């Protein structure tokens, strides 16, 4: 029996969901109480929090490299 070639479906260039924020995102789980507090933050507080998280991430990354 001869296999048929389909003209639709499968992997195609440009197919799939587009990035909503222009970059990849990651889902995290937080306690509901913390989410409520985070939603109360203003833009300046959010920017400060993001900077602190980046510093923490960099610090953890350096510690991981030292351990190896």
CSV table of C-alpha atoms in Angstrom, one decimal:
chain,number,residue,atom,x,y,z
A,1,UNK,CA,0.0,0.0,0.0
A,2,UNK,CA,1.3,3.4,-1.0
A,3,UNK,CA,1.6,6.2,1.7
A,4,UNK,CA,-0.3,9.4,1.0
A,5,UNK,CA,1.3,12.8,1.3
A,6,UNK,CA,-0.9,15.3,3.1
A,7,UNK,CA,-0.8,18.9,2.2
A,8,UNK,CA,-1.9,20.2,5.6
A,9,UNK,CA,-1.1,19.6,9.2
A,10,UNK,CA,2.3,18.9,10.8
A,11,UNK,CA,5.3,21.2,11.4
A,12,UNK,CA,5.3,24.4,9.4
A,13,UNK,CA,7.6,27.4,9.5
A,14,UNK,CA,6.0,30.3,11.4
A,15,UNK,CA,3.3,28.1,12.9
A,16,UNK,CA,2.4,28.1,16.6
A,17,UNK,CA,1.6,30.6,19.3
A,18,UNK,CA,3.5,33.9,19.1
A,19,UNK,CA,5.2,35.4,22.1
A,20,UNK,CA,2.9,37.8,23.9
A,21,UNK,CA,5.7,39.7,25.7
A,22,UNK,CA,8.4,39.5,23.1
A,23,UNK,CA,10.3,36.9,25.1
A,24,UNK,CA,9.8,33.6,26.8
A,25,UNK,CA,7.9,33.6,30.1
A,26,UNK,CA,7.8,31.3,33.1
A,27,UNK,CA,4.9,30.4,35.3
A,28,UNK,CA,5.6,30.3,39.1
A,29,UNK,CA,3.4,29.3,42.0
A,30,UNK,CA,3.0,31.8,44.9
A,31,UNK,CA,0.8,31.8,48.0
A,32,UNK,CA,-2.4,33.7,47.4
A,33,UNK,CA,-1.6,36.2,50.1
A,34,UNK,CA,1.7,37.1,48.3
A,35,UNK,CA,-0.1,37.5,45.0
A,36,UNK,CA,-2.6,40.0,46.6
A,37,UNK,CA,0.3,42.0,48.0
A,38,UNK,CA,2.2,42.0,44.6
A,39,UNK,CA,-0.9,43.3,42.8
A,40,UNK,CA,-1.0,46.3,45.2
A,41,UNK,CA,2.5,47.5,44.1
A,42,UNK,CA,3.0,50.5,42.0
A,43,UNK,CA,5.3,50.7,38.9
A,44,UNK,CA,8.3,52.0,40.9
A,45,UNK,CA,7.9,49.2,43.5
A,46,UNK,CA,7.7,46.6,40.8
A,47,UNK,CA,10.9,47.9,39.1
A,48,UNK,CA,12.7,47.8,42.5
A,49,UNK,CA,11.5,44.2,43.1
A,50,UNK,CA,12.6,43.1,39.7
A,51,UNK,CA,16.1,44.6,40.3
A,52,UNK,CA,16.3,42.8,43.7
A,53,UNK,CA,15.2,39.5,42.0
A,54,UNK,CA,17.9,39.9,39.3
A,55,UNK,CA,20.5,40.6,42.0
A,56,UNK,CA,19.4,37.5,43.9
A,57,UNK,CA,19.5,35.3,40.7
A,58,UNK,CA,23.0,36.5,39.9
A,59,UNK,CA,24.1,35.8,43.5
A,60,UNK,CA,22.6,32.3,43.3
A,61,UNK,CA,24.2,31.6,39.9
A,62,UNK,CA,27.7,32.6,41.2
A,63,UNK,CA,27.2,30.4,44.3
A,64,UNK,CA,26.2,27.5,42.1
A,65,UNK,CA,29.3,27.9,39.9
A,66,UNK,CA,31.6,28.0,43.1
A,67,UNK,CA,30.0,24.7,44.3
A,68,UNK,CA,30.9,23.0,41.1
